[in-house]
Amino acid sequence: MRTAEIRRRFLDHFVQRGHTEVASASLILDDPNLLFVNAGMVPFKPYFLGQQTPPYPRATSVQKCIRTGDIEEVGKTTRHGTFFQMNGNFSFGDYFKEGAITNAWELITGSPDAGGLGFDPARIWVTVYHDDDEASQLWQKIAGLPEQRIQRRGMADNFWSMGVPGPCGPCSEIYIDRGAEFGPDGGPVVDEDRFLEIWNLVFMQYERGDGTSKDDYPILGELPAKNIDTGMGLERVAYLLQGVDNLYEIDEIYPVLERAAELAGCQYGKNHTNDVHLRVISDHVRSSLMLIGDGVTPGNEGRGYVLRRLLRRAVRAMRLLGYEDPSLPELLPISRDLMKASYPELGTGFDRISQIAYAEEEAFRRTLSAGTTILDVAVEATKKAGGQQLSGGDAFKLHDTYGFPIDLTLEMASEQGLKVDEDGFRKLMTEQRERARADARAKKTGHADTSLFRAALDEHGETDWLAYSTLETDSKVLALINGTAAVPAAHAGEIVQVILDRTPFYAESGGQNADAGVIEFDGGSAEVLDVQRPLKGLVVHQIRVVDGELTLDADVRAKVDPEWRLGARQAHSGTHVVHAALRQVLGPTALQSGSYNRPGYLRLDFAWKGGLSQQERHDIEDVSNLAVRRDLPVTATYMPLPEARAAGAIALFGETYNPEKVRVVRIGPGQWSIELCGGTHVESSSQIGPLVVTGESSVGSSSRRVEAVTGIEAFHYLAKERDLVSQLTEILKTPRDTVADRISSMVTRLRDAEKELAKMRADAVLSSAGALAANAEDLSGVAYVGTEVPEGTGGGDVRKLAQEVRGRLAADHPGVVAVAGAAGDKASLVVAVTKAGVRSGLSAAELVRSALGGKGGGNADMAQGGGVPADQVRPVLDSLRKLVGEAGGKA
């Protein structure tokens, strides 16, 4: 049963039982605690936490997930993967244990002909929390499971929480017995390889307090409503139903692995080290595809760094298998074709996705060259000083500055006879991560320990927030907080959080960035870095004291930067205008699902399938600028939520609103633009200034993103575009209106010339096959051909030449063909052995590894490797010639 079919059956099963099908959220959610969505319940957290009222009593979804904690284990086990899909069904105060168990049992044991998954009931085991007699009895009643196949476990295994104070509850896990060949009998408490977990049913009924570990926290009481949260690993179910041994061999992953093996000239299942590399490649290529599809781009921190690491590990694994050419153009389209049945946006957005991925591979290929040079210098310095170990600082520099993976540093240093101070490297990495986490905690206060903020709110009441009416206030310092402690004063250079009795600063919310500005006081000043609302009614400023000493109870002057506020107002009002333009051009279903704006810049996410055409982008821009030119009035009024909805106001998904009083921002007459919004805005649309759409892209399943600049930033953007066109007209000596055609013509001619040159080079190389075979050298009874190819010859042509020459050698006589060449500053080697040679005991893989000092991969009849300096091509061939002669003498 194909993975997409299992996915569809799961959703249909629960839709037929009254659940609302909810599309997968993006892998990126606005949650300060999560880098990526890592579980199926994450998009539903606001409902479980009581922060929002769920719009449906039951829901089902297949959620895209990324877990990065086990990247190093990928490929080594049957279970670890970075990207996975979590099937889930959820009940918000509706059904509970009996309904969850019934629904699960009917699906997993139901006949495939009737939409079920068809698992044999005799192979199913379950675990329950140690004192959950109710769940145990329900499994016996509903499923007829004997007591010996219902095992009890403690809190660490069968009691679920989010790891922080909040909802929790016992759970029941469903396992499939894979058979005696996978391990000992005795159920999951004995062996979780033989007994594989596929589904976890969480009975969310309690509230937990703070604790120190997974099984050490107090239960504070029962929740107002009992909820159900389940998670079924789609890939695990797939490999069980497809009769394969691990997740890398299922239909959505294995074809990538298979193609990687073909490119590298090796065979999956023959060599453990090669198999690990192939699994890493297949997993990381798919994970990278999904991340880029949801809007992540490679970078040096956060989500971007995870993506960069995945892409580079995949590329490096191909190189370790001996494949030197760009590999992602061969592999990424295969993964796209496998996944687009479930996620069509991967097909429509592939031009953007592939451009990002291929550019990253090319950059990493250059990084390997630069990093190798830096490593060689460090190794030489270490040896000159008499050292035996490369310092942790050098390893960290290679990693942090050049993106050089530590495992690559370890391998290459070892080849030169040195160890690496791994402990020193790990210490520096930990310090860097802690700094990053501290920065993140300092900027955001969501889900943090808010006890100090709560104490200030209880003592002083709500902040008098005046952002709508003024840019300056005379205020008093009510509290100063440095990390986790209240302090009496803050000195120059310190970063602290300050609470004022009143403030003109806009606190970040609704997609609008916080205001910038200063707080002045007697004898000094402080720069405002960020403004947040950790608790309802309380505004907290993060500041850096520039000079002087800021003390508790000090009288201060809080001043918003007027230019910053003007740019922010232009961008936020511009967001509303673009939203209205989207609906006018695309239709009323193009509704905003998220936004972000800062001075001069805005981005808006909206529900839509497929990319926008160039004409649609132009139309959206035209409608927006016509609204600016018409100088439409912008007004903000307050009214009850039902009245606002009746007036046609748009409420954004994911936002919570006070039903008794909401702020309605209207632009223009009637319902042209009317939204619930708490942001700051211009007085009329002409104050937005010019609006330029700068980009449009995919950010997830059925979701697109429009980016634009406004005001002076739009002028600057257009000026750069104008200057670029002027430079091109000067270089090409052509009028402005023909620049695009001229460049297109030049690119076409260049590509045609490159193709012709490549063909000529390949023809020249392959034309020599006959002469090379005719002049084969006899080495102790083995026909041997060893040759170099011109620099720049593609890896595919090198392999073809080796195969062509081998095919011209006598079929009944042992023969070895070795073709070597240089690509940049590295050499590569391909070896092909005739069938008669293989029968006589010759192995291409062994010859390559021996000639290259252990590098390379493949099988007995064809293998390849590389990584040695380009000037070593001739010594490598000489070494191989000697090896063949020695092997021939023994055969």
PDB file of N, CA and C in Angstrom, residues 566 569-578 580 623-635 665-669 672-673 681-691 710-711:
ATOM      1  N   LEU A 566       6.641  56.256  11.482  1.00  0.00           N
ATOM      2  CA  LEU A 566       6.059  56.577  10.181  1.00  0.00           C
ATOM      3  C   LEU A 566       6.236  55.406   9.217  1.00  0.00           C
ATOM      4  N   ARG A 569       3.873  52.581  10.196  1.00  0.00           N
ATOM      5  CA  ARG A 569       2.479  52.881   9.833  1.00  0.00           C
ATOM      6  C   ARG A 569       2.268  52.678   8.336  1.00  0.00           C
ATOM      7  N   GLN A 570       3.227  53.154   7.540  1.00  0.00           N
ATOM      8  CA  GLN A 570       3.113  52.970   6.091  1.00  0.00           C
ATOM      9  C   GLN A 570       3.059  51.484   5.730  1.00  0.00           C
ATOM     10  N   ALA A 571       3.933  50.686   6.338  1.00  0.00           N
ATOM     11  CA  ALA A 571       3.985  49.257   6.029  1.00  0.00           C
ATOM     12  C   ALA A 571       2.721  48.541   6.479  1.00  0.00           C
ATOM     13  N   HIS A 572       2.194  48.897   7.686  1.00  0.00           N
ATOM     14  CA  HIS A 572       1.017  48.187   8.170  1.00  0.00           C
ATOM     15  C   HIS A 572      -0.216  48.536   7.359  1.00  0.00           C
ATOM     16  N   SER A 573      -0.400  49.809   7.059  1.00  0.00           N
ATOM     17  CA  SER A 573      -1.524  50.178   6.199  1.00  0.00           C
ATOM     18  C   SER A 573      -1.335  49.585   4.801  1.00  0.00           C
ATOM     19  N   GLY A 574      -0.082  49.541   4.343  1.00  0.00           N
ATOM     20  CA  GLY A 574       0.200  48.915   3.058  1.00  0.00           C
ATOM     21  C   GLY A 574      -0.182  47.448   3.044  1.00  0.00           C
ATOM     22  N   THR A 575      -0.020  46.748   4.176  1.00  0.00           N
ATOM     23  CA  THR A 575      -0.424  45.345   4.266  1.00  0.00           C
ATOM     24  C   THR A 575      -1.920  45.203   4.039  1.00  0.00           C
ATOM     25  N   HIS A 576      -2.723  46.086   4.650  1.00  0.00           N
ATOM     26  CA  HIS A 576      -4.170  46.043   4.450  1.00  0.00           C
ATOM     27  C   HIS A 576      -4.526  46.317   2.994  1.00  0.00           C
ATOM     28  N   VAL A 577      -3.818  47.268   2.367  1.00  0.00           N
ATOM     29  CA  VAL A 577      -4.089  47.600   0.971  1.00  0.00           C
ATOM     30  C   VAL A 577      -3.763  46.411   0.070  1.00  0.00           C
ATOM     31  N   VAL A 578      -2.615  45.761   0.287  1.00  0.00           N
ATOM     32  CA  VAL A 578      -2.249  44.598  -0.525  1.00  0.00           C
ATOM     33  C   VAL A 578      -3.250  43.463  -0.320  1.00  0.00           C
ATOM     34  N   ALA A 580      -6.437  43.756   0.386  1.00  0.00           N
ATOM     35  CA  ALA A 580      -7.630  44.109  -0.383  1.00  0.00           C
ATOM     36  C   ALA A 580      -7.380  43.910  -1.876  1.00  0.00           C
ATOM     37  N   VAL A 623      -3.524  47.736  -8.435  1.00  0.00           N
ATOM     38  CA  VAL A 623      -4.675  48.013  -7.568  1.00  0.00           C
ATOM     39  C   VAL A 623      -4.213  48.708  -6.289  1.00  0.00           C
ATOM     40  N   SER A 624      -3.101  48.248  -5.727  1.00  0.00           N
ATOM     41  CA  SER A 624      -2.584  48.845  -4.490  1.00  0.00           C
ATOM     42  C   SER A 624      -2.202  50.309  -4.709  1.00  0.00           C
ATOM     43  N   ASN A 625      -1.492  50.607  -5.782  1.00  0.00           N
ATOM     44  CA  ASN A 625      -1.040  51.982  -6.010  1.00  0.00           C
ATOM     45  C   ASN A 625      -2.179  52.902  -6.438  1.00  0.00           C
ATOM     46  N   LEU A 626      -3.205  52.354  -7.078  1.00  0.00           N
ATOM     47  CA  LEU A 626      -4.392  53.163  -7.375  1.00  0.00           C
ATOM     48  C   LEU A 626      -5.080  53.584  -6.086  1.00  0.00           C
ATOM     49  N   ALA A 627      -5.107  52.667  -5.115  1.00  0.00           N
ATOM     50  CA  ALA A 627      -5.697  53.011  -3.811  1.00  0.00           C
ATOM     51  C   ALA A 627      -4.877  54.099  -3.123  1.00  0.00           C
ATOM     52  N   VAL A 628      -3.557  54.023  -3.243  1.00  0.00           N
ATOM     53  CA  VAL A 628      -2.704  55.073  -2.675  1.00  0.00           C
ATOM     54  C   VAL A 628      -2.989  56.413  -3.356  1.00  0.00           C
ATOM     55  N   ARG A 629      -3.100  56.406  -4.681  1.00  0.00           N
ATOM     56  CA  ARG A 629      -3.320  57.643  -5.424  1.00  0.00           C
ATOM     57  C   ARG A 629      -4.676  58.279  -5.115  1.00  0.00           C
ATOM     58  N   ARG A 630      -5.669  57.443  -4.814  1.00  0.00           N
ATOM     59  CA  ARG A 630      -7.013  57.965  -4.544  1.00  0.00           C
ATOM     60  C   ARG A 630      -7.121  58.601  -3.160  1.00  0.00           C
ATOM     61  N   ASP A 631      -6.063  58.490  -2.350  1.00  0.00           N
ATOM     62  CA  ASP A 631      -6.037  59.123  -1.025  1.00  0.00           C
ATOM     63  C   ASP A 631      -7.258  58.716  -0.187  1.00  0.00           C
ATOM     64  N   LEU A 632      -7.463  57.388  -0.064  1.00  0.00           N
ATOM     65  CA  LEU A 632      -8.611  56.865   0.688  1.00  0.00           C
ATOM     66  C   LEU A 632      -8.443  57.144   2.178  1.00  0.00           C
ATOM     67  N   PRO A 633      -9.535  57.479   2.859  1.00  0.00           N
ATOM     68  CA  PRO A 633      -9.429  57.706   4.308  1.00  0.00           C
ATOM     69  C   PRO A 633      -9.163  56.401   5.055  1.00  0.00           C
ATOM     70  N   VAL A 634      -8.364  56.482   6.130  1.00  0.00           N
ATOM     71  CA  VAL A 634      -8.090  55.332   6.993  1.00  0.00           C
ATOM     72  C   VAL A 634      -8.631  55.657   8.378  1.00  0.00           C
ATOM     73  N   THR A 635      -9.577  54.843   8.862  1.00  0.00           N
ATOM     74  CA  THR A 635     -10.203  55.114  10.151  1.00  0.00           C
ATOM     75  C   THR A 635     -10.135  53.895  11.043  1.00  0.00           C
ATOM     76  N   VAL A 665     -10.322  48.557  11.572  1.00  0.00           N
ATOM     77  CA  VAL A 665      -9.609  49.501  10.707  1.00  0.00           C
ATOM     78  C   VAL A 665     -10.216  49.409   9.305  1.00  0.00           C
ATOM     79  N   ARG A 666     -10.674  50.564   8.822  1.00  0.00           N
ATOM     80  CA  ARG A 666     -11.320  50.617   7.506  1.00  0.00           C
ATOM     81  C   ARG A 666     -10.511  51.537   6.594  1.00  0.00           C
ATOM     82  N   ILE A 667     -10.282  51.084   5.361  1.00  0.00           N
ATOM     83  CA  ILE A 667      -9.635  51.906   4.347  1.00  0.00           C
ATOM     84  C   ILE A 667     -10.603  52.034   3.172  1.00  0.00           C
ATOM     85  N   GLY A 668     -10.953  53.274   2.848  1.00  0.00           N
ATOM     86  CA  GLY A 668     -11.838  53.520   1.713  1.00  0.00           C
ATOM     87  C   GLY A 668     -13.294  53.296   2.047  1.00  0.00           C
ATOM     88  N   PRO A 669     -14.142  53.452   1.051  1.00  0.00           N
ATOM     89  CA  PRO A 669     -15.589  53.341   1.268  1.00  0.00           C
ATOM     90  C   PRO A 669     -16.053  51.898   1.361  1.00  0.00           C
ATOM     91  N   TRP A 672     -14.269  47.900   0.984  1.00  0.00           N
ATOM     92  CA  TRP A 672     -13.074  47.704   0.168  1.00  0.00           C
ATOM     93  C   TRP A 672     -11.953  47.103   1.018  1.00  0.00           C
ATOM     94  N   SER A 673     -11.735  47.667   2.215  1.00  0.00           N
ATOM     95  CA  SER A 673     -10.806  47.080   3.172  1.00  0.00           C
ATOM     96  C   SER A 673     -11.333  47.341   4.565  1.00  0.00           C
ATOM     97  N   HIS A 681      -1.535  52.941  12.060  1.00  0.00           N
ATOM     98  CA  HIS A 681      -1.834  53.174  10.652  1.00  0.00           C
ATOM     99  C   HIS A 681      -1.701  54.642  10.288  1.00  0.00           C
ATOM    100  N   VAL A 682      -1.595  54.902   8.969  1.00  0.00           N
ATOM    101  CA  VAL A 682      -1.595  56.265   8.460  1.00  0.00           C
ATOM    102  C   VAL A 682      -3.016  56.824   8.523  1.00  0.00           C
ATOM    103  N   GLU A 683      -3.146  58.160   8.287  1.00  0.00           N
ATOM    104  CA  GLU A 683      -4.471  58.779   8.308  1.00  0.00           C
ATOM    105  C   GLU A 683      -5.193  58.640   6.970  1.00  0.00           C
ATOM    106  N   SER A 684      -4.422  58.550   5.875  1.00  0.00           N
ATOM    107  CA  SER A 684      -5.020  58.373   4.549  1.00  0.00           C
ATOM    108  C   SER A 684      -4.046  57.574   3.699  1.00  0.00           C
ATOM    109  N   SER A 685      -4.578  56.904   2.681  1.00  0.00           N
ATOM    110  CA  SER A 685      -3.758  55.949   1.931  1.00  0.00           C
ATOM    111  C   SER A 685      -2.605  56.604   1.186  1.00  0.00           C
ATOM    112  N   SER A 686      -2.718  57.880   0.822  1.00  0.00           N
ATOM    113  CA  SER A 686      -1.620  58.520   0.092  1.00  0.00           C
ATOM    114  C   SER A 686      -0.351  58.580   0.928  1.00  0.00           C
ATOM    115  N   GLN A 687      -0.490  58.550   2.269  1.00  0.00           N
ATOM    116  CA  GLN A 687       0.681  58.611   3.140  1.00  0.00           C
ATOM    117  C   GLN A 687       1.510  57.324   3.096  1.00  0.00           C
ATOM    118  N   ILE A 688       0.946  56.264   2.506  1.00  0.00           N
ATOM    119  CA  ILE A 688       1.710  55.018   2.365  1.00  0.00           C
ATOM    120  C   ILE A 688       2.872  55.233   1.403  1.00  0.00           C
ATOM    121  N   GLY A 689       2.661  56.117   0.432  1.00  0.00           N
ATOM    122  CA  GLY A 689       3.676  56.316  -0.590  1.00  0.00           C
ATOM    123  C   GLY A 689       3.646  55.202  -1.612  1.00  0.00           C
ATOM    124  N   PRO A 690       4.605  55.159  -2.534  1.00  0.00           N
ATOM    125  CA  PRO A 690       4.606  54.098  -3.548  1.00  0.00           C
ATOM    126  C   PRO A 690       4.723  52.720  -2.898  1.00  0.00           C
ATOM    127  N   LEU A 691       4.115  51.731  -3.550  1.00  0.00           N
ATOM    128  CA  LEU A 691       4.138  50.362  -3.048  1.00  0.00           C
ATOM    129  C   LEU A 691       4.626  49.466  -4.180  1.00  0.00           C
ATOM    130  N   THR A 710       7.448  49.850   0.846  1.00  0.00           N
ATOM    131  CA  THR A 710       6.610  51.047   0.789  1.00  0.00           C
ATOM    132  C   THR A 710       7.453  52.284   1.089  1.00  0.00           C
ATOM    133  N   GLY A 711       6.845  53.457   0.805  1.00  0.00           N
ATOM    134  CA  GLY A 711       7.451  54.720   1.187  1.00  0.00           C
ATOM    135  C   GLY A 711       8.830  54.908   0.591  1.00  0.00           C
TER     136      GLY A 711
END
